[in-house]
XYZ file of C-alpha atoms in Angstrom:
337
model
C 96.802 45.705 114.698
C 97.785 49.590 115.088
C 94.477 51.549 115.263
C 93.810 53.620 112.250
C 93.625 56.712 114.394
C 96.950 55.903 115.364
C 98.107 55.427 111.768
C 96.555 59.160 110.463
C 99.064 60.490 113.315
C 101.847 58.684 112.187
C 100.954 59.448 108.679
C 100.677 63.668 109.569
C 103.633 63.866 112.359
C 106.127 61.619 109.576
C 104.888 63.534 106.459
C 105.506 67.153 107.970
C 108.621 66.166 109.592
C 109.937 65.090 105.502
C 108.278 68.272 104.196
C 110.291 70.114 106.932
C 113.541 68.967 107.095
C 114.190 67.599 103.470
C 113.323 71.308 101.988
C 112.762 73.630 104.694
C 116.583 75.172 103.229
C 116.080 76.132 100.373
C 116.394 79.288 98.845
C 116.278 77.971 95.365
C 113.316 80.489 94.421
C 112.811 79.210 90.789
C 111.667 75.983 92.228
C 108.728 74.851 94.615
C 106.885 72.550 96.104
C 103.472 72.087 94.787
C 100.103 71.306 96.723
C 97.100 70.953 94.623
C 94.038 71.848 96.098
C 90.713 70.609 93.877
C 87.135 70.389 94.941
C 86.857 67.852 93.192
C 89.281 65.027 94.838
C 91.958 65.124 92.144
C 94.043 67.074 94.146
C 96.069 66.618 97.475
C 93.156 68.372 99.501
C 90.148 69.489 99.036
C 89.969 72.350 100.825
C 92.380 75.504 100.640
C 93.082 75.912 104.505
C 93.892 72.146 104.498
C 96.933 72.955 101.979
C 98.128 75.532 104.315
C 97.644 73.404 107.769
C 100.371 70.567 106.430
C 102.951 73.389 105.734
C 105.199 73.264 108.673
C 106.035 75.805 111.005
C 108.700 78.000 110.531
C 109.306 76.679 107.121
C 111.179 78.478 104.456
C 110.522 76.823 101.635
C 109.013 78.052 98.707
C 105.340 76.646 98.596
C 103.042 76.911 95.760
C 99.494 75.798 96.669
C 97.951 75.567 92.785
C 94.002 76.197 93.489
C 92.008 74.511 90.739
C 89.026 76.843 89.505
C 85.922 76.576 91.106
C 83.896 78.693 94.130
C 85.829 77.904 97.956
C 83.460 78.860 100.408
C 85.646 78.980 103.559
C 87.291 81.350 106.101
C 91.173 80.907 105.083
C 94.517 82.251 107.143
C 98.142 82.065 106.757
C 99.604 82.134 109.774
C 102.353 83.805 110.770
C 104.876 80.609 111.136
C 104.320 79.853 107.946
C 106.134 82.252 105.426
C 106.940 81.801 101.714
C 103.705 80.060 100.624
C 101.779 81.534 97.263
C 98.142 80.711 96.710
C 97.354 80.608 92.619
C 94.270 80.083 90.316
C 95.056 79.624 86.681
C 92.370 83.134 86.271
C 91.217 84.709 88.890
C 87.571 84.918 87.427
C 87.152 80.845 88.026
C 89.321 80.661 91.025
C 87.132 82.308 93.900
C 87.754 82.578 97.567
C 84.307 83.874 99.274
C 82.787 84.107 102.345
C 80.888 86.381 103.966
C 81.115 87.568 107.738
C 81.172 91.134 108.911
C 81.687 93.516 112.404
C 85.003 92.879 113.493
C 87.524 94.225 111.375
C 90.351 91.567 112.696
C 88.296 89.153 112.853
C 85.950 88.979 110.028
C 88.427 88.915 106.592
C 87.508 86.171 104.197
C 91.341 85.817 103.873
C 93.898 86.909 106.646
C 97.443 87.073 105.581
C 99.574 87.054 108.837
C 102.993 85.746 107.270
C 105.867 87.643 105.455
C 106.681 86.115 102.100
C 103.500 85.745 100.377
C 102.051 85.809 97.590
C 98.855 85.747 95.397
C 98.018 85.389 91.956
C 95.002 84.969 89.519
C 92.506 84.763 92.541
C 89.104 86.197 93.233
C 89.007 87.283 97.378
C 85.543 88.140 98.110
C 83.564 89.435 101.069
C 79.721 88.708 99.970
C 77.797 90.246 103.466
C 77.267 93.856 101.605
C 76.544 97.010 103.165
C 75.897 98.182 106.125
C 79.362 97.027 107.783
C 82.588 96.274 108.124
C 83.253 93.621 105.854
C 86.345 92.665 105.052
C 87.746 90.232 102.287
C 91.262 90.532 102.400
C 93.641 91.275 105.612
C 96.992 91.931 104.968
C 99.357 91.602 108.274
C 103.345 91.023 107.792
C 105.796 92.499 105.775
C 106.801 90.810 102.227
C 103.111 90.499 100.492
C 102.748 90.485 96.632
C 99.413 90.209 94.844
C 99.173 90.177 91.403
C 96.106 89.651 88.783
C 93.614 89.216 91.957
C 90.394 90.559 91.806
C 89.856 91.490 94.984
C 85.911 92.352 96.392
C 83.676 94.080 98.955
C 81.896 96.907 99.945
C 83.085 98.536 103.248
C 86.970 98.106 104.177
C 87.355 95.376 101.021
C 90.949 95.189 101.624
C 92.675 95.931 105.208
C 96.414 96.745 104.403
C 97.223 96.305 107.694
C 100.986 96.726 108.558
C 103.884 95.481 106.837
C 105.595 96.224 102.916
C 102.911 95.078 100.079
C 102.889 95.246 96.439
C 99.518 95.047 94.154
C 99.898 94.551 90.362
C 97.090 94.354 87.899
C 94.690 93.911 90.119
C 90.859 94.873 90.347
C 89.791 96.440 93.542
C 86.103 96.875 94.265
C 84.417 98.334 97.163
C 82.118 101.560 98.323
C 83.408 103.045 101.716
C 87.172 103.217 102.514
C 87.590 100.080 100.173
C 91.437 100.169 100.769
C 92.045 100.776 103.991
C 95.426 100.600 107.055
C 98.870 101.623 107.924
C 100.812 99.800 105.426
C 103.715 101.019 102.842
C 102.192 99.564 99.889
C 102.566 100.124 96.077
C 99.378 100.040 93.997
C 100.449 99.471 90.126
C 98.594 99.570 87.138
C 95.105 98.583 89.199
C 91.828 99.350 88.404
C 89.949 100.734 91.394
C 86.239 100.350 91.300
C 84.073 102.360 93.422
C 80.712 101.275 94.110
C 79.677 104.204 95.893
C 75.974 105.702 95.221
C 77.150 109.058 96.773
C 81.176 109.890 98.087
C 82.329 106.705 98.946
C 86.100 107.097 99.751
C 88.463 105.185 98.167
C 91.265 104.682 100.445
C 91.717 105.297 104.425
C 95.301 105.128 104.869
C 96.198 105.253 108.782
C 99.693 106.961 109.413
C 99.660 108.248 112.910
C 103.873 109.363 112.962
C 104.533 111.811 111.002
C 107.887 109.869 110.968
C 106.443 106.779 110.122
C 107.680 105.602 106.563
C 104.157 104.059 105.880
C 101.584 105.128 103.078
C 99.693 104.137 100.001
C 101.172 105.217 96.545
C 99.135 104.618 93.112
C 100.895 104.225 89.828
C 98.949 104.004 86.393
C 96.088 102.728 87.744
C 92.103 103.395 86.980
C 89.501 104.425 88.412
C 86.283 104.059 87.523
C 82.618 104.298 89.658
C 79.171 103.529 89.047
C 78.237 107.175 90.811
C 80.539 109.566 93.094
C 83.692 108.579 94.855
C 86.208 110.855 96.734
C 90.114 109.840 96.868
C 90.129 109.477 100.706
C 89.781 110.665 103.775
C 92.479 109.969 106.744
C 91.765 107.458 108.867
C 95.151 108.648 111.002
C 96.558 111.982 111.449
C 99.470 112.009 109.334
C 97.330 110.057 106.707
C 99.809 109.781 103.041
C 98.566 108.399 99.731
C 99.683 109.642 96.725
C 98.173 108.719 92.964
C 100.469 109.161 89.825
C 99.838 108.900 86.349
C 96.536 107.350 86.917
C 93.182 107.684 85.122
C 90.425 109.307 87.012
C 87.009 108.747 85.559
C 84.263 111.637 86.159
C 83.201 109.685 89.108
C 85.904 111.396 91.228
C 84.552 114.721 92.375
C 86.208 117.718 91.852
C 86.939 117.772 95.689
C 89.063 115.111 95.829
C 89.243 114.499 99.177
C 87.394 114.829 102.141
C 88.708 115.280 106.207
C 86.536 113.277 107.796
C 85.228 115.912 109.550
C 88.697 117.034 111.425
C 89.744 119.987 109.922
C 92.574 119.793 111.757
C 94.177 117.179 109.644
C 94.659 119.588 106.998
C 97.867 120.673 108.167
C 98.740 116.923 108.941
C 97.875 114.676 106.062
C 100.011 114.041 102.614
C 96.988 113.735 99.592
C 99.075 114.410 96.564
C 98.861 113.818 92.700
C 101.093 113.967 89.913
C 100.225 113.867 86.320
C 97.052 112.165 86.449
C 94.619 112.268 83.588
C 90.835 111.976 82.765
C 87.830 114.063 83.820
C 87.832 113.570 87.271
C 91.872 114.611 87.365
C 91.269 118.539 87.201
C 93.112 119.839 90.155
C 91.380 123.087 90.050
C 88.336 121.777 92.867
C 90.413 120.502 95.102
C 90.659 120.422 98.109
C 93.634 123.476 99.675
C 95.232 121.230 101.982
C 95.825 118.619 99.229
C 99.239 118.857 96.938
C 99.652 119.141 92.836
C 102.916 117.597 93.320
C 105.959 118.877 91.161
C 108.382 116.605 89.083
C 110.742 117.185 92.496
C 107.865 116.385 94.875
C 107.166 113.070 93.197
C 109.938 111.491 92.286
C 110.012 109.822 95.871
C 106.947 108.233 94.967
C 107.676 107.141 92.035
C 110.479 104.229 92.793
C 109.495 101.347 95.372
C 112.054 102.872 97.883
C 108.408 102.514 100.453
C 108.393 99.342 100.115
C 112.263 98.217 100.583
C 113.266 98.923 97.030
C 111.448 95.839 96.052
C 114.418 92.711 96.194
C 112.226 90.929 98.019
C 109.608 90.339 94.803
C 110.615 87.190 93.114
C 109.420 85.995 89.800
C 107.097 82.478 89.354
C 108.703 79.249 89.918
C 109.583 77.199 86.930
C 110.348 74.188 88.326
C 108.121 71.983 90.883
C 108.311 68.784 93.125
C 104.376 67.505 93.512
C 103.515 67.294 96.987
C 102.175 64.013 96.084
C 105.338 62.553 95.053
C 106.988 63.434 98.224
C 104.688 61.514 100.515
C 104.266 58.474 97.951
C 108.452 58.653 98.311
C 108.717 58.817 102.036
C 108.556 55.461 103.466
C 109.832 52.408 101.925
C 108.359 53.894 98.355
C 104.981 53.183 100.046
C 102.474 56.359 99.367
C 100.920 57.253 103.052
């Protein structure tokens, strides 16, 4: 009789090898293979990092992992051999990822996206330690990452837009102190940014250090809204750039705008600009000198998604699936592992 240890091994080495080589050449992006993750135990795992662990390496595949609702209280990473996988929730206010570490701003991200080709949908990303630190809930480190409907929570640093070419859509974004914060080139679109500031909590931190450097954060009919005071930002690198367009500022945004972090000499260095924003906290006539009332000419750079690669990398649901399920049950001799 084989031991049953020695069966689980055969059972993971065989199933991944099938997963790898009968799809890992695809580029059929309309269809997908599905893992079901359900707390439960009427999905294939139970547990969201599970899902991502039997992807194989250097796949390139399109992966949906479907994420029944309910509350997943773990630590979860994509790593960066494993592109083209999408987490989803059905509605992001049912489907929660939480956890709640803090300090290390690498290190402590409730979710840590280090592979190009991702993608998000309908989920709730939470960091619940609070304030006082850096805390983290979503990490964002390789090119290629789309998020859209996610509700997306913290207080200090919520979301850490690392490196890489990201795109945000309809997403809520909630946090106090530099709530959206790194050196990526990343598109913010029609998101409503929630400051939870009691007194000039910056919104965004955006980290350009080149003045060559292609990177920056651009807002496009979004919202803003705050409980108290926020400020746009504040640059976390020299040749800091974000730009917001067309987007509602509540009164919560003070008439400043933006602050320097206490190095004037970044006045001459950072890009703040706006263009045809609207609301009470939108009057340009407080602002700060060094920031920019941008002209039809100025913007209209900023208002394509040349920053992030012109976008042909952003690929619509998949409308066809094959159930993980059925791919094991069909592996060997029609017997399910």
């Amino acid at each position: 009789m084989i031991p049953i240890y020695i069966l689980l091994l055969m059972v993971i080495v065989s199933s991944s090898f099938l997963f790898a080589t009968s799809f890992a050449v695809s580029t059929d992006w309309s269809t997908a293979i599905r893992i079901k993750v359900d707390q439960s135990g009427y999905g294939d795992y139970k547990k969201i990092q599970d899902a991502i662990d039997v992807v194989p390496s250097n796949n390139s595949y399109n992966v949906l992992i479907w994420i029944e609702q309910g509350t997943y209280i773990e630590k979860v990473v994509v790593p960066a051999d494993k592109p083209f996988i999408t987490l989803s929730g059905s509605n992001s206010s049912t489907t929660i990822i939480t956890w709640s570490d803090h300090g290390n701003i690498m290190e402590c991200p409730t979710l840590s996206i280090l592979a190009t080709d991702f993608v998000a949908r309908n989920l709730t990303i939470q960091n619940t330690y609070g304030a006082g630190d850096t805390a983290v809930a979503l990490k964002v480190s390789a090119d290629r990452a789309a998020f859209y409907g996610c509700r997306i929570l913290s207080y200090q640093d919520t979301i850490l837009d690392d490196k890489g070419m990201h795109y945000y859509s309809s997403c809520y974004i909630e946090g106090a102190t530099d709530f959206i914060c790194g050196d990526a080139a990343s598109i913010f679109k029609k998101c409503h940014l929630h400051s939870t500031s009691e007194r000039a909590g910056a919104i965004t931190a955006q980290c350009r250090k080149s003045p060559f450097s292609s990177t920056g954060f651009i807002f496009l009919g979004c919202n803003i809204t705050g409980v108290d005071t926020c400020l746009l930002g504040r640059p976390w690198g020299n040749y800091s750039r974000v730009v917001f367009a067309k987007t509602f500022m509540s009164s919560a945004v003070l008439s400043q705008g933006w602050d320097d972090w206490g190095h004037p000499s970044t006045h001459s260095t950072a890009y703040y600009g706006e263009y045809q924003c609207y609301g009470p906290g939108a009057a340009t006539s407080g602002r700060v000198e060094w920031s920019q009332n941008l002209s039809n000419k100025e913007a209209k750079p900023f208002l394509t998604m040349d920053i992030i690669g012109g976008g042909a990398w952003l690929k619509p649901p998949p409308t066809h699936f094959e159930n993980f399920s059925s791919i094991i049950y069909n592996s060997v001799d029609g017997n399910k592992y």
